[in-house]
Amino acid sequence: MSRDEQLKNRWDKIVQILSDQFAEGDILDLDAIIYLIGVQELGQFKQPFKKDEKVNLMHIAICRLLEPYGFYEFDFVDKDGWPHYKIKEELPPLKAGEQSVLMKEAIVNYFQEKEVIE
């Protein structure tokens, strides 16, 4: 199986698992999954979030997902429990499709690390 096929199969599995658990019959998109990872990383599951907090949750997720690639480094947790990251290396300019593949790969790696998928 090629690397692309393996990524697609693992991605589809993650989408199905998370959609079944959180989307009540709908299929979650990439942004929704990034948001869920942000909530997971924050660890505050039972509270409603304002619009700006939702953007910050997605930022937390992106930083966490790209940390193993050397783009971000965990810095500290603030007094409200929100993690902060610092930029280690600027992301290279990527086309939209390349960005999507990078994020899907990072998400697959994240859920493998969390032992949600093999």
PDB file of C-alpha atoms in Angstrom:
ATOM      1  CA  MET A   1       0.000   0.000   0.000  1.00  0.00           C
ATOM      2  CA  SER A   2       1.392   3.407  -0.931  1.00  0.00           C
ATOM      3  CA  ARG A   3       2.013   6.098   1.644  1.00  0.00           C
ATOM      4  CA  ASP A   4      -0.829   8.190   0.177  1.00  0.00           C
ATOM      5  CA  GLU A   5      -3.284   5.268   0.373  1.00  0.00           C
ATOM      6  CA  GLN A   6      -2.236   4.533   3.943  1.00  0.00           C
ATOM      7  CA  LEU A   7      -2.729   8.180   4.945  1.00  0.00           C
ATOM      8  CA  LYS A   8      -6.139   8.268   3.253  1.00  0.00           C
ATOM      9  CA  ASN A   9      -7.257   5.057   4.979  1.00  0.00           C
ATOM     10  CA  ARG A  10      -6.086   6.255   8.388  1.00  0.00           C
ATOM     11  CA  TRP A  11      -7.634   9.687   7.835  1.00  0.00           C
ATOM     12  CA  ASP A  12     -10.962   8.133   6.853  1.00  0.00           C
ATOM     13  CA  LYS A  13     -10.859   5.980   9.993  1.00  0.00           C
ATOM     14  CA  ILE A  14     -10.253   9.028  12.213  1.00  0.00           C
ATOM     15  CA  VAL A  15     -13.051  10.977  10.514  1.00  0.00           C
ATOM     16  CA  GLN A  16     -15.435   8.064  11.050  1.00  0.00           C
ATOM     17  CA  ILE A  17     -14.491   7.569  14.711  1.00  0.00           C
ATOM     18  CA  LEU A  18     -14.802  11.262  15.572  1.00  0.00           C
ATOM     19  CA  SER A  19     -17.926  11.803  13.479  1.00  0.00           C
ATOM     20  CA  ASP A  20     -19.635   8.866  15.179  1.00  0.00           C
ATOM     21  CA  GLN A  21     -18.690  10.217  18.595  1.00  0.00           C
ATOM     22  CA  PHE A  22     -19.289  13.957  18.129  1.00  0.00           C
ATOM     23  CA  ALA A  23     -21.297  14.785  14.993  1.00  0.00           C
ATOM     24  CA  GLU A  24     -24.641  13.025  15.431  1.00  0.00           C
ATOM     25  CA  GLY A  25     -24.664  11.528  11.943  1.00  0.00           C
ATOM     26  CA  ASP A  26     -22.783  14.296  10.145  1.00  0.00           C
ATOM     27  CA  ILE A  27     -19.253  13.914   8.832  1.00  0.00           C
ATOM     28  CA  LEU A  28     -16.673  16.175  10.485  1.00  0.00           C
ATOM     29  CA  ASP A  29     -14.377  18.223   8.272  1.00  0.00           C
ATOM     30  CA  LEU A  30     -10.727  19.070   8.837  1.00  0.00           C
ATOM     31  CA  ASP A  31     -11.485  22.289  10.751  1.00  0.00           C
ATOM     32  CA  ALA A  32     -13.910  20.522  13.094  1.00  0.00           C
ATOM     33  CA  ILE A  33     -11.315  17.869  13.879  1.00  0.00           C
ATOM     34  CA  ILE A  34      -8.678  20.530  14.532  1.00  0.00           C
ATOM     35  CA  TYR A  35     -11.146  22.240  16.892  1.00  0.00           C
ATOM     36  CA  LEU A  36     -11.755  18.958  18.764  1.00  0.00           C
ATOM     37  CA  ILE A  37      -8.010  18.451  19.162  1.00  0.00           C
ATOM     38  CA  GLY A  38      -7.775  21.980  20.592  1.00  0.00           C
ATOM     39  CA  VAL A  39     -10.466  21.158  23.144  1.00  0.00           C
ATOM     40  CA  GLN A  40      -8.650  17.905  23.971  1.00  0.00           C
ATOM     41  CA  GLU A  41      -5.351  19.728  24.471  1.00  0.00           C
ATOM     42  CA  LEU A  42      -6.997  22.394  26.630  1.00  0.00           C
ATOM     43  CA  GLY A  43      -8.726  19.723  28.702  1.00  0.00           C
ATOM     44  CA  GLN A  44     -11.791  21.840  29.514  1.00  0.00           C
ATOM     45  CA  PHE A  45     -14.546  19.757  27.970  1.00  0.00           C
ATOM     46  CA  LYS A  46     -17.755  20.899  29.634  1.00  0.00           C
ATOM     47  CA  GLN A  47     -17.734  24.624  28.948  1.00  0.00           C
ATOM     48  CA  PRO A  48     -19.109  26.633  26.034  1.00  0.00           C
ATOM     49  CA  PHE A  49     -16.514  28.650  24.116  1.00  0.00           C
ATOM     50  CA  LYS A  50     -16.838  32.122  22.628  1.00  0.00           C
ATOM     51  CA  LYS A  51     -15.925  32.706  18.990  1.00  0.00           C
ATOM     52  CA  ASP A  52     -12.440  34.073  19.782  1.00  0.00           C
ATOM     53  CA  GLU A  53     -11.818  31.155  22.138  1.00  0.00           C
ATOM     54  CA  LYS A  54     -12.742  28.726  19.365  1.00  0.00           C
ATOM     55  CA  VAL A  55     -10.138  30.361  17.127  1.00  0.00           C
ATOM     56  CA  ASN A  56      -7.606  30.063  19.952  1.00  0.00           C
ATOM     57  CA  LEU A  57      -8.499  26.384  20.400  1.00  0.00           C
ATOM     58  CA  MET A  58      -7.764  25.772  16.729  1.00  0.00           C
ATOM     59  CA  HIS A  59      -4.455  27.611  17.129  1.00  0.00           C
ATOM     60  CA  ILE A  60      -3.540  25.399  20.103  1.00  0.00           C
ATOM     61  CA  ALA A  61      -4.334  22.325  18.029  1.00  0.00           C
ATOM     62  CA  ILE A  62      -2.296  23.482  15.050  1.00  0.00           C
ATOM     63  CA  CYS A  63       0.686  24.259  17.271  1.00  0.00           C
ATOM     64  CA  ARG A  64       0.416  20.879  18.994  1.00  0.00           C
ATOM     65  CA  LEU A  65      -0.001  19.035  15.697  1.00  0.00           C
ATOM     66  CA  LEU A  66       2.976  20.739  14.074  1.00  0.00           C
ATOM     67  CA  GLU A  67       5.223  20.572  17.144  1.00  0.00           C
ATOM     68  CA  PRO A  68       6.703  17.161  16.143  1.00  0.00           C
ATOM     69  CA  TYR A  69       7.626  18.683  12.766  1.00  0.00           C
ATOM     70  CA  GLY A  70       9.779  21.313  14.490  1.00  0.00           C
ATOM     71  CA  PHE A  71       7.596  24.330  13.713  1.00  0.00           C
ATOM     72  CA  TYR A  72       6.375  25.004  17.260  1.00  0.00           C
ATOM     73  CA  GLU A  73       7.564  24.317  20.779  1.00  0.00           C
ATOM     74  CA  PHE A  74       5.438  24.141  23.905  1.00  0.00           C
ATOM     75  CA  ASP A  75       6.186  27.175  26.074  1.00  0.00           C
ATOM     76  CA  PHE A  76       3.897  27.295  29.123  1.00  0.00           C
ATOM     77  CA  VAL A  77       0.350  26.986  30.472  1.00  0.00           C
ATOM     78  CA  ASP A  78      -1.196  30.278  31.567  1.00  0.00           C
ATOM     79  CA  LYS A  79      -3.158  30.877  34.787  1.00  0.00           C
ATOM     80  CA  ASP A  80      -6.414  29.919  33.018  1.00  0.00           C
ATOM     81  CA  GLY A  81      -4.987  26.577  31.890  1.00  0.00           C
ATOM     82  CA  TRP A  82      -4.441  27.514  28.233  1.00  0.00           C
ATOM     83  CA  PRO A  83      -1.260  26.115  26.662  1.00  0.00           C
ATOM     84  CA  HIS A  84       1.037  28.479  24.768  1.00  0.00           C
ATOM     85  CA  TYR A  85       3.552  27.635  22.088  1.00  0.00           C
ATOM     86  CA  LYS A  86       6.393  29.556  20.525  1.00  0.00           C
ATOM     87  CA  ILE A  87       7.397  29.450  16.894  1.00  0.00           C
ATOM     88  CA  LYS A  88      10.640  27.575  16.292  1.00  0.00           C
ATOM     89  CA  GLU A  89      10.590  27.693  12.503  1.00  0.00           C
ATOM     90  CA  GLU A  90       8.296  29.452  10.064  1.00  0.00           C
ATOM     91  CA  LEU A  91       6.099  27.187   7.988  1.00  0.00           C
ATOM     92  CA  PRO A  92       7.177  27.086   4.354  1.00  0.00           C
ATOM     93  CA  PRO A  93       4.726  28.520   1.838  1.00  0.00           C
ATOM     94  CA  LEU A  94       2.327  25.713   0.970  1.00  0.00           C
ATOM     95  CA  LYS A  95      -0.493  25.466  -1.533  1.00  0.00           C
ATOM     96  CA  ALA A  96      -3.939  24.734  -0.074  1.00  0.00           C
ATOM     97  CA  GLY A  97      -3.749  21.048  -1.028  1.00  0.00           C
ATOM     98  CA  GLU A  98      -0.287  20.708   0.499  1.00  0.00           C
ATOM     99  CA  GLN A  99      -1.501  22.367   3.713  1.00  0.00           C
ATOM    100  CA  SER A 100      -4.396  19.944   3.891  1.00  0.00           C
ATOM    101  CA  VAL A 101      -2.143  16.910   3.416  1.00  0.00           C
ATOM    102  CA  LEU A 102       0.290  18.171   6.073  1.00  0.00           C
ATOM    103  CA  MET A 103      -2.513  18.703   8.585  1.00  0.00           C
ATOM    104  CA  LYS A 104      -4.127  15.335   7.850  1.00  0.00           C
ATOM    105  CA  GLU A 105      -0.757  13.623   8.263  1.00  0.00           C
ATOM    106  CA  ALA A 106      -0.167  15.480  11.544  1.00  0.00           C
ATOM    107  CA  ILE A 107      -3.648  14.528  12.783  1.00  0.00           C
ATOM    108  CA  VAL A 108      -3.102  10.877  11.876  1.00  0.00           C
ATOM    109  CA  ASN A 109       0.206  10.960  13.771  1.00  0.00           C
ATOM    110  CA  TYR A 110      -1.518  12.610  16.756  1.00  0.00           C
ATOM    111  CA  PHE A 111      -4.183   9.917  16.962  1.00  0.00           C
ATOM    112  CA  GLN A 112      -1.599   7.174  16.528  1.00  0.00           C
ATOM    113  CA  GLU A 113       0.335   8.701  19.425  1.00  0.00           C
ATOM    114  CA  LYS A 114      -2.895   8.734  21.472  1.00  0.00           C
ATOM    115  CA  GLU A 115      -3.428   5.083  20.441  1.00  0.00           C
ATOM    116  CA  VAL A 116      -6.825   5.797  18.896  1.00  0.00           C
ATOM    117  CA  ILE A 117      -5.699   4.156  15.640  1.00  0.00           C
ATOM    118  CA  GLU A 118      -2.776   1.955  14.630  1.00  0.00           C
TER     119      GLU A 118
END
